[in-house]
CSV table of N, CA, C and O in Angstrom, one decimal:
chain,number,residue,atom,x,y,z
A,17,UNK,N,-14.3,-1.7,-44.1
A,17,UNK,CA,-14.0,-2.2,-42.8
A,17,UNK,C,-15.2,-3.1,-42.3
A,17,UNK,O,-16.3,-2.7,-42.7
A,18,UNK,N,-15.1,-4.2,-41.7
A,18,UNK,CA,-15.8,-5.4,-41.4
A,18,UNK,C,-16.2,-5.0,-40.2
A,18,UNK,O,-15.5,-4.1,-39.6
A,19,UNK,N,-17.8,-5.7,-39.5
A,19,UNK,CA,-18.1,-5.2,-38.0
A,19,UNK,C,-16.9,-6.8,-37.2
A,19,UNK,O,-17.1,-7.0,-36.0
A,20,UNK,N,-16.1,-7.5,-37.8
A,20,UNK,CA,-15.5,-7.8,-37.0
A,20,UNK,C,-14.1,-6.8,-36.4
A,20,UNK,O,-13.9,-6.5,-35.2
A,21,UNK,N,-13.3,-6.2,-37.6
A,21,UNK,CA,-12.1,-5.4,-37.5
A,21,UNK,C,-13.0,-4.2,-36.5
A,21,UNK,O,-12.4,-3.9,-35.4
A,22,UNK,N,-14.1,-3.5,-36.8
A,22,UNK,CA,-14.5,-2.6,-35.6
A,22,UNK,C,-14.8,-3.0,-34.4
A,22,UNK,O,-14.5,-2.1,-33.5
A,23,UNK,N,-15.4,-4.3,-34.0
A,23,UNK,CA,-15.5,-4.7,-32.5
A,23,UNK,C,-13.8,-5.1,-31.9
A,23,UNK,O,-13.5,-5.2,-30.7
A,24,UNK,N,-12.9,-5.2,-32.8
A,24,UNK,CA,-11.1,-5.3,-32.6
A,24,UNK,C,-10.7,-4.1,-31.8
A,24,UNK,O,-10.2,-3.8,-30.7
A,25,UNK,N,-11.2,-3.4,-32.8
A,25,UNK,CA,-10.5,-1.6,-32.7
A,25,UNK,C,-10.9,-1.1,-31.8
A,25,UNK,O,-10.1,-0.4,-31.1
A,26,UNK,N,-12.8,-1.2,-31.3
A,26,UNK,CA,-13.1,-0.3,-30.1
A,26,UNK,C,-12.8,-1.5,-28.6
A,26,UNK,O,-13.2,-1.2,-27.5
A,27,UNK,N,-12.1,-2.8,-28.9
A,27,UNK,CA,-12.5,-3.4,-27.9
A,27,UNK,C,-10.8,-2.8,-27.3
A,27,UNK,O,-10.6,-2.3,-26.2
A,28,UNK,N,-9.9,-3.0,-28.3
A,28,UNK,CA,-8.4,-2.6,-28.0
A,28,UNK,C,-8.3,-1.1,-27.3
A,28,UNK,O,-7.6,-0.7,-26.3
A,29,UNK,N,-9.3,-0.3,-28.3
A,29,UNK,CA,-9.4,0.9,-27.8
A,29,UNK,C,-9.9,0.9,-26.0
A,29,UNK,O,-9.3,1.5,-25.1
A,30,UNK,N,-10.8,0.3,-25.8
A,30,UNK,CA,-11.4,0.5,-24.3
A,30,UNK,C,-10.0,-0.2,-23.5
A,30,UNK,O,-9.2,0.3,-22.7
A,31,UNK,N,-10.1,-1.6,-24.0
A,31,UNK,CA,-8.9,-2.3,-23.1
A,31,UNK,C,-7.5,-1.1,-22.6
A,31,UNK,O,-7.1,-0.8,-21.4
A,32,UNK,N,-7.1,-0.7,-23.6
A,32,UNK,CA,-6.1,0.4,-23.5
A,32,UNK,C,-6.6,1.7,-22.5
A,32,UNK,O,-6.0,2.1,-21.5
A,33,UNK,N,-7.6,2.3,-22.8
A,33,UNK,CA,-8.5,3.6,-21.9
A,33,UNK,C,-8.3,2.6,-20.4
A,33,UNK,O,-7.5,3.4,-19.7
A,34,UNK,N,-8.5,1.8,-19.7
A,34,UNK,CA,-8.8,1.0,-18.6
A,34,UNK,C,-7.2,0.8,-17.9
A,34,UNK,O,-7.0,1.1,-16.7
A,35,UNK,N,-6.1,0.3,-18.9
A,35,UNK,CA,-5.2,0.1,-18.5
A,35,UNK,C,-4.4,1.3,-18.9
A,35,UNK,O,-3.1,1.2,-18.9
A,36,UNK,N,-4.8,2.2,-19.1
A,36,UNK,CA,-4.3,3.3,-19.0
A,36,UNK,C,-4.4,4.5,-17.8
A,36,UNK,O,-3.5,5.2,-17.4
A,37,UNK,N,-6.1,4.4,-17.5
A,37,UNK,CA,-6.5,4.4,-15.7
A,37,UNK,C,-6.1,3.9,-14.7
A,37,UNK,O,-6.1,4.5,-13.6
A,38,UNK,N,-5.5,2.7,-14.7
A,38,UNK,CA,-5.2,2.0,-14.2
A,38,UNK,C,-3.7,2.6,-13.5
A,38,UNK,O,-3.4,3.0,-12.4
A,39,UNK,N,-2.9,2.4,-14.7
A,39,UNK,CA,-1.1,3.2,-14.7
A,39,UNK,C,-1.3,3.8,-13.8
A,39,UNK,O,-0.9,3.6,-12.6
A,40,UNK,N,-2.3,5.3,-14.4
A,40,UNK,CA,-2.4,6.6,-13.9
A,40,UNK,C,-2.7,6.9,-12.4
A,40,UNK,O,-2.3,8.0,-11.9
A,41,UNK,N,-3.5,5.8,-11.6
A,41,UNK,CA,-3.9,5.7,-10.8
A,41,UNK,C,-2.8,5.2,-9.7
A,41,UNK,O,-2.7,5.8,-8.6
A,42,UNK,N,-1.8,4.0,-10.1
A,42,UNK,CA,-0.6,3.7,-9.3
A,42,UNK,C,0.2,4.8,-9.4
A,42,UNK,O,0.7,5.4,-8.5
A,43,UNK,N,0.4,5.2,-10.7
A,43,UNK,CA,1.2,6.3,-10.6
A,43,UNK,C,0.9,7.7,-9.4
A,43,UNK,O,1.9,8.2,-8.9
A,44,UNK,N,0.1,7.9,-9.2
A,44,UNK,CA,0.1,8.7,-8.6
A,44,UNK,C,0.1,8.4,-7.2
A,44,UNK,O,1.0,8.9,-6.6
A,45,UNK,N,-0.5,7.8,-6.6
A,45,UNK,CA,-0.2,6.3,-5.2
A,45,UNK,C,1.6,6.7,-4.9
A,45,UNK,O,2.0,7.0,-3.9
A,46,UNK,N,2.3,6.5,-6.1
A,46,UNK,CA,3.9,5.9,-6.0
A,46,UNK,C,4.3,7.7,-6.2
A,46,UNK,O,5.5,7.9,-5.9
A,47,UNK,N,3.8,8.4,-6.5
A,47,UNK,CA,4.4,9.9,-6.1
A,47,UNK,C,4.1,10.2,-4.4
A,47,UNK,O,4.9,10.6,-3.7
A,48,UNK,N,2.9,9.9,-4.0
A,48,UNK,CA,3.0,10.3,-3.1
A,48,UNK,C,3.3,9.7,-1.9
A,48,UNK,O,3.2,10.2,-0.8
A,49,UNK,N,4.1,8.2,-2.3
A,49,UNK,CA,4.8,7.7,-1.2
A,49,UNK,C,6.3,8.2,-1.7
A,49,UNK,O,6.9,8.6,-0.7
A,50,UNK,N,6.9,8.3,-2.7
A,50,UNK,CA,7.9,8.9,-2.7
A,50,UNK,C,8.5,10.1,-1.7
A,50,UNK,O,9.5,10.2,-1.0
A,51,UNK,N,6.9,11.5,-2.1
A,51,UNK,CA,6.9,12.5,-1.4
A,51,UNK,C,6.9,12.3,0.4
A,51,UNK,O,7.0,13.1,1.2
A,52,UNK,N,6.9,11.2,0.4
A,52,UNK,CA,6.1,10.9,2.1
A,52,UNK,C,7.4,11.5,2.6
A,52,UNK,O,8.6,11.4,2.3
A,53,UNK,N,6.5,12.4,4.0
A,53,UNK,CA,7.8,13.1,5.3
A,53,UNK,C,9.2,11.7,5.8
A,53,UNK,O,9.3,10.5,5.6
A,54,UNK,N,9.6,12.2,6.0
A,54,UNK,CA,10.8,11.2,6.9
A,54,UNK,C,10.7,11.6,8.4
A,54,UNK,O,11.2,12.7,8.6
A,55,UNK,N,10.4,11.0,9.4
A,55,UNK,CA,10.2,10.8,10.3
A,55,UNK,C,11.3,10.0,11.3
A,55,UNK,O,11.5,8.8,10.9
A,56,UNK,N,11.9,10.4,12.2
A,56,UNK,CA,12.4,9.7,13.0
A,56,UNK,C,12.3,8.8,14.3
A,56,UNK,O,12.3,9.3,15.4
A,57,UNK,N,12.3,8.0,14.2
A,57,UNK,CA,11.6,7.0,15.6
A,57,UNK,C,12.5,7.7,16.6
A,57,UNK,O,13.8,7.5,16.6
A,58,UNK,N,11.8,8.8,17.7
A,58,UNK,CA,12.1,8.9,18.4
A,58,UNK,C,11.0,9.4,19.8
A,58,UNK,O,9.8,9.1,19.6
A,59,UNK,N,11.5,9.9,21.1
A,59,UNK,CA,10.2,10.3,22.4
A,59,UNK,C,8.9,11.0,21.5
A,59,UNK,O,7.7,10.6,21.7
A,60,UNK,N,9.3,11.9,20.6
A,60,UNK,CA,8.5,13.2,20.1
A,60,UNK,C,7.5,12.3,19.3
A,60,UNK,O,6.3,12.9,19.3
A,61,UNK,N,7.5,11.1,18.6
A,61,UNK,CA,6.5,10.4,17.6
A,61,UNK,C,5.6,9.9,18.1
A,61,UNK,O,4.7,9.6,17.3
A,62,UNK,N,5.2,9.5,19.3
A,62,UNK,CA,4.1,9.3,19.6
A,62,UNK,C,3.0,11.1,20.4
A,62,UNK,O,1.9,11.2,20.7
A,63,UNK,N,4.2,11.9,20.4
A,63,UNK,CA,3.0,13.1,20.4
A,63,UNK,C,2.9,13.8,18.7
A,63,UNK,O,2.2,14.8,18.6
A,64,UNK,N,3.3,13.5,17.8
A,64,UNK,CA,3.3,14.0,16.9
A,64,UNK,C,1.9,13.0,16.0
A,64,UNK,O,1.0,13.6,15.4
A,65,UNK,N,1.9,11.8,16.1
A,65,UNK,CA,0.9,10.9,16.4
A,65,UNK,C,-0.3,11.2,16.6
A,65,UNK,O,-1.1,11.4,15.7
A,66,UNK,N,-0.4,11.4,17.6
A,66,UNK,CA,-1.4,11.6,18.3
A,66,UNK,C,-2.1,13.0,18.1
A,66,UNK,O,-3.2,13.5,18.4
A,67,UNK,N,-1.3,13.4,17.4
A,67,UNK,CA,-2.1,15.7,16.9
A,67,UNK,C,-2.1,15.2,15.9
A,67,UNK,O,-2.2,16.1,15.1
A,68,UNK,N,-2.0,14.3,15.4
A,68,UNK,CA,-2.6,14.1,13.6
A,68,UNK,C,-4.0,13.9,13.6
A,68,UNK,O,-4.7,13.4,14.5
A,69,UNK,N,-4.4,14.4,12.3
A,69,UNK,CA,-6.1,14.0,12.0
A,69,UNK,C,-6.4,12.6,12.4
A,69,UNK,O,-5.6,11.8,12.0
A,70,UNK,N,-7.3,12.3,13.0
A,70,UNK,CA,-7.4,11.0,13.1
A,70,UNK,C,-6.8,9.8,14.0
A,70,UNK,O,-7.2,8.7,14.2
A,71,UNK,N,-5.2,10.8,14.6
A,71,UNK,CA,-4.6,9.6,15.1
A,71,UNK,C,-3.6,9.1,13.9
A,71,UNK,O,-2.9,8.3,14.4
A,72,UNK,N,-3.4,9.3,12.4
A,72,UNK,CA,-2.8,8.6,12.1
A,72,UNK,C,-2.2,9.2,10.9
A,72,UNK,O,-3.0,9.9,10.3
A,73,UNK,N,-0.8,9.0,10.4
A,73,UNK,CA,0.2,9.5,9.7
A,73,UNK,C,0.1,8.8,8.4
A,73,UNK,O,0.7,7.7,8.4
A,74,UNK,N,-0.4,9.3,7.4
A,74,UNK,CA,-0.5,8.6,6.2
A,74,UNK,C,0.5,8.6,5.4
A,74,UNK,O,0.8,9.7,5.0
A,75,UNK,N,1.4,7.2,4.9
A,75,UNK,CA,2.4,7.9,3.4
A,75,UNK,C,3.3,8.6,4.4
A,75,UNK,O,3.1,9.8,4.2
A,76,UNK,N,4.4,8.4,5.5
A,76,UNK,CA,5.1,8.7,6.5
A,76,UNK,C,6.0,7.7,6.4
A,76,UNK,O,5.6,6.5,6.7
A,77,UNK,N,7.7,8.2,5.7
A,77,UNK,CA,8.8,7.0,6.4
A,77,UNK,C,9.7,7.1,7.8
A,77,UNK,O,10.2,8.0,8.5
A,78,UNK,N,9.5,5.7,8.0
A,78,UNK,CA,10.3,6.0,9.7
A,78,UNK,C,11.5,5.6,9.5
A,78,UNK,O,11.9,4.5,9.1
A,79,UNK,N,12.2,6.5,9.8
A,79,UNK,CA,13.8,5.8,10.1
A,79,UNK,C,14.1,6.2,11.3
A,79,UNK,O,13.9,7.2,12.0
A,80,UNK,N,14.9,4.5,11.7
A,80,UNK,CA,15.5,4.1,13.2
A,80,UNK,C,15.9,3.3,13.4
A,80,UNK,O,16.0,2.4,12.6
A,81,UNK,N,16.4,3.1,14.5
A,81,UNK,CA,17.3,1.5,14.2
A,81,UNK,C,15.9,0.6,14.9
A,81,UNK,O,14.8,1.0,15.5
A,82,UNK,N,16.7,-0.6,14.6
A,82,UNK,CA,15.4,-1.6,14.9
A,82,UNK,C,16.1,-2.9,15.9
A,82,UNK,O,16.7,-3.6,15.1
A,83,UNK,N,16.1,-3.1,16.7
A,83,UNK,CA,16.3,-4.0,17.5
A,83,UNK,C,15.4,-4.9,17.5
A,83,UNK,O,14.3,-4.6,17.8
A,84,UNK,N,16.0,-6.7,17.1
A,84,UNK,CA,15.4,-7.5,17.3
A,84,UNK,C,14.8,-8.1,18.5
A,84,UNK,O,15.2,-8.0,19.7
A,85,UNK,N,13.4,-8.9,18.2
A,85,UNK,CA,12.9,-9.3,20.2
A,85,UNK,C,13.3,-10.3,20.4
A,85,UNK,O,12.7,-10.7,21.4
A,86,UNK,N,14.4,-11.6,19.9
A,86,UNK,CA,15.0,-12.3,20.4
A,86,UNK,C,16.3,-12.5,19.4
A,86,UNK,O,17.0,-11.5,19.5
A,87,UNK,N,16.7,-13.6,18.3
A,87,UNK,CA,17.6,-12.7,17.7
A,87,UNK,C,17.9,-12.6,16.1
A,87,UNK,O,17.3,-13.3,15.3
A,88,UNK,N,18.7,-12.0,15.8
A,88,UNK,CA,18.9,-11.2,14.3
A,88,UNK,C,18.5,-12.2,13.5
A,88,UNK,O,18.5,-13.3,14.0
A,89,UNK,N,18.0,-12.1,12.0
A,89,UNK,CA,18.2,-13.3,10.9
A,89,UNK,C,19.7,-13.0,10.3
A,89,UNK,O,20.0,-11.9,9.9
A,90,UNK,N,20.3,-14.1,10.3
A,90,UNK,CA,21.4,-13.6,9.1
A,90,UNK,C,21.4,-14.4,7.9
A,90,UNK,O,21.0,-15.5,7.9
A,91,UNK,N,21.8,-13.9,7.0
A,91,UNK,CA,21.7,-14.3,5.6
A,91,UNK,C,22.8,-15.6,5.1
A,91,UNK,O,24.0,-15.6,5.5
A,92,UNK,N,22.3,-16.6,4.3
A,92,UNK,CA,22.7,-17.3,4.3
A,92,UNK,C,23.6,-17.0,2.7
A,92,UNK,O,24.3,-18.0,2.3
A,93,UNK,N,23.7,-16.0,2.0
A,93,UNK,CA,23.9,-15.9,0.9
A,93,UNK,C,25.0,-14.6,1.0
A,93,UNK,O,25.8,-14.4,0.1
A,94,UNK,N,25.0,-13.7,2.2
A,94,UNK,CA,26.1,-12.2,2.0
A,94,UNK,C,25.8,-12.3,3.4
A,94,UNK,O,24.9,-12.2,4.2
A,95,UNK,N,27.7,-12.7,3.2
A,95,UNK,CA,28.0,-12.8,5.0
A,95,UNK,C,27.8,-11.2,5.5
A,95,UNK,O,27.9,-10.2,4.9
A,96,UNK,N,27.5,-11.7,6.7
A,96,UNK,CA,27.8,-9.9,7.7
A,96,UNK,C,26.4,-9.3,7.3
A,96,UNK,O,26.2,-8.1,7.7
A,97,UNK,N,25.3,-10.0,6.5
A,97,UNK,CA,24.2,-9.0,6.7
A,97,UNK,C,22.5,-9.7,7.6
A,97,UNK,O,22.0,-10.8,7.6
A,98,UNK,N,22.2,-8.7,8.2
A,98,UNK,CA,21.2,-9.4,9.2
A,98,UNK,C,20.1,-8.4,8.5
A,98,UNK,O,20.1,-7.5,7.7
A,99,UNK,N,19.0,-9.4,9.5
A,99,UNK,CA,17.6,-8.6,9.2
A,99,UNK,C,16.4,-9.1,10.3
A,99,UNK,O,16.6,-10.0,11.1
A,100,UNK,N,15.4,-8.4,10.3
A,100,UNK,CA,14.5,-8.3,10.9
A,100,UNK,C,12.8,-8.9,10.7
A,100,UNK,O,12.2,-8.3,9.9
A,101,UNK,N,12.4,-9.6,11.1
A,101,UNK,CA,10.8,-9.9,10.7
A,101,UNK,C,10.0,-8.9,11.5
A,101,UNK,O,10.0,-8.7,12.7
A,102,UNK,N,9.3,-8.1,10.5
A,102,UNK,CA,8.4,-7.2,11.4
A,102,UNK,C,6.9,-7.9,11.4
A,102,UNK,O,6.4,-8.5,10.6
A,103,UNK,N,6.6,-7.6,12.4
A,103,UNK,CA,5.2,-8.2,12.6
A,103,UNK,C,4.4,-7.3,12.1
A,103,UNK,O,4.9,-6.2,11.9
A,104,UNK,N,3.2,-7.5,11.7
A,104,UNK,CA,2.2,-7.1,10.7
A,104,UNK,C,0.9,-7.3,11.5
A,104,UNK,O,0.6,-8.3,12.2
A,105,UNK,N,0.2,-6.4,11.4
A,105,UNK,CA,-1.2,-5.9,12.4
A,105,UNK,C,-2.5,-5.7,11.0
A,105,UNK,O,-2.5,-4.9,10.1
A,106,UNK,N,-3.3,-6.4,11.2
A,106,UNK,CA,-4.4,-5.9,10.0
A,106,UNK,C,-5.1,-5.8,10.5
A,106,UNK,O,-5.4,-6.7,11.3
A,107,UNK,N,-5.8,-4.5,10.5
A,107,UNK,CA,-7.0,-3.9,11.2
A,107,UNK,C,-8.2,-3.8,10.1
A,107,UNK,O,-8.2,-3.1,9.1
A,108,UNK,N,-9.3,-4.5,10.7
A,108,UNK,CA,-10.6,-4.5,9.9
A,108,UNK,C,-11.0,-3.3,10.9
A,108,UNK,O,-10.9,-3.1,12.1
A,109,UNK,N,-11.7,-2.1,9.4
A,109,UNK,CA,-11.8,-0.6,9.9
A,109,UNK,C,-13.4,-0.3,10.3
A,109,UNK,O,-13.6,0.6,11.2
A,110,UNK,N,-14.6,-0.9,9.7
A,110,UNK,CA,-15.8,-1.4,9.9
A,110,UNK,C,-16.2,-2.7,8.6
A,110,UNK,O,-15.5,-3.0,7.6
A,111,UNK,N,-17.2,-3.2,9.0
A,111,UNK,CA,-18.3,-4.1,8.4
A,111,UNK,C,-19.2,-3.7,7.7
A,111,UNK,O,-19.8,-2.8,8.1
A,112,UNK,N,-19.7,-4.4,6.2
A,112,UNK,CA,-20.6,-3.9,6.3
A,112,UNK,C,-21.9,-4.9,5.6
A,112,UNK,O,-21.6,-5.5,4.6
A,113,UNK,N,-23.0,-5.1,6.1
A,113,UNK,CA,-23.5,-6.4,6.0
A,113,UNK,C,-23.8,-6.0,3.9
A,113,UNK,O,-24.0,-4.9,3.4
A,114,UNK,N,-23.6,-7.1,3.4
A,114,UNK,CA,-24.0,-7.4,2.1
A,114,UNK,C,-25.0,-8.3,1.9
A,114,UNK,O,-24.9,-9.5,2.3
A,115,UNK,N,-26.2,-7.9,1.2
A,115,UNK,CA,-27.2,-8.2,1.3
A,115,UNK,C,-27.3,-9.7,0.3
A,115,UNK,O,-27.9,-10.8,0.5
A,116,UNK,N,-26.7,-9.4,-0.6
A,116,UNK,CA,-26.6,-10.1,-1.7
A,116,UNK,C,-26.0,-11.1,-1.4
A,116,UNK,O,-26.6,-12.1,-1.8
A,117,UNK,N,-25.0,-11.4,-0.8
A,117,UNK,CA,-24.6,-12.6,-0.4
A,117,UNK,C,-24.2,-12.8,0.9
A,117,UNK,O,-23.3,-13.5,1.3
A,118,UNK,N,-25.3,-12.0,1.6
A,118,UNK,CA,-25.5,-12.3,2.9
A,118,UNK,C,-24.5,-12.8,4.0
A,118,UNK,O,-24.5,-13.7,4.8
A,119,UNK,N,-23.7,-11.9,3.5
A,119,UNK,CA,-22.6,-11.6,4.8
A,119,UNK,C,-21.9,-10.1,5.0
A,119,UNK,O,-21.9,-9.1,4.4
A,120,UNK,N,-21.1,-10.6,6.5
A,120,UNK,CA,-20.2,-9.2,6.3
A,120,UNK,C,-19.1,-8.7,5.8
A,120,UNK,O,-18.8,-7.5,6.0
């Protein structure tokens, strides 16, 4: 065996250990949104909200109907089906200064 075929073997070997962490890591992410409670948009969700740790319901599906704020999209491809744009909120959770390239 050549030290070229050995730097092959352990490099294939790590690459595989990594993307094998990797799998294992979404994998488990995608069980536990599977498992997530079902929840109903209803009066009771914002006190049930609000007695959670923190304020906030992790890995929780909501079902409800959804009313558009002006009106429906319909599809241009399968008549009779509409949809909704939801708005999207990104919340920066803290900062933290980085020294090394001197920012936040």
């Amino acid at each position: 065996i050549t030290p070229g075929e050995l730097l092959c073997l352990g490099s294939s070997l790590a690459f595989s250990g990594l993307f094998y962490y990797l799998y294992r890591r979404k994998a488990r992410i995608v069980a536990r949104i599977q498992e997530a409670p079902k929840l109903q948009v209803d009066d009771d969700l914002p006190a049930l909200v609000s007695a959670a740790e923190g304020r906030c319901l992790p890995y929780v599906a909501l079902e409800g109907i959804v009313l558009p704020a002006q009106a429906a999209l319909t599809s241009h491809y399968h008549e009779g089906l509409q949809g909704v744009i939801q708005k999207l909120l990104l919340k920066e959770h803290r900062l933290i200064w980085n020294s090394l390239a001197r920012s936040w």
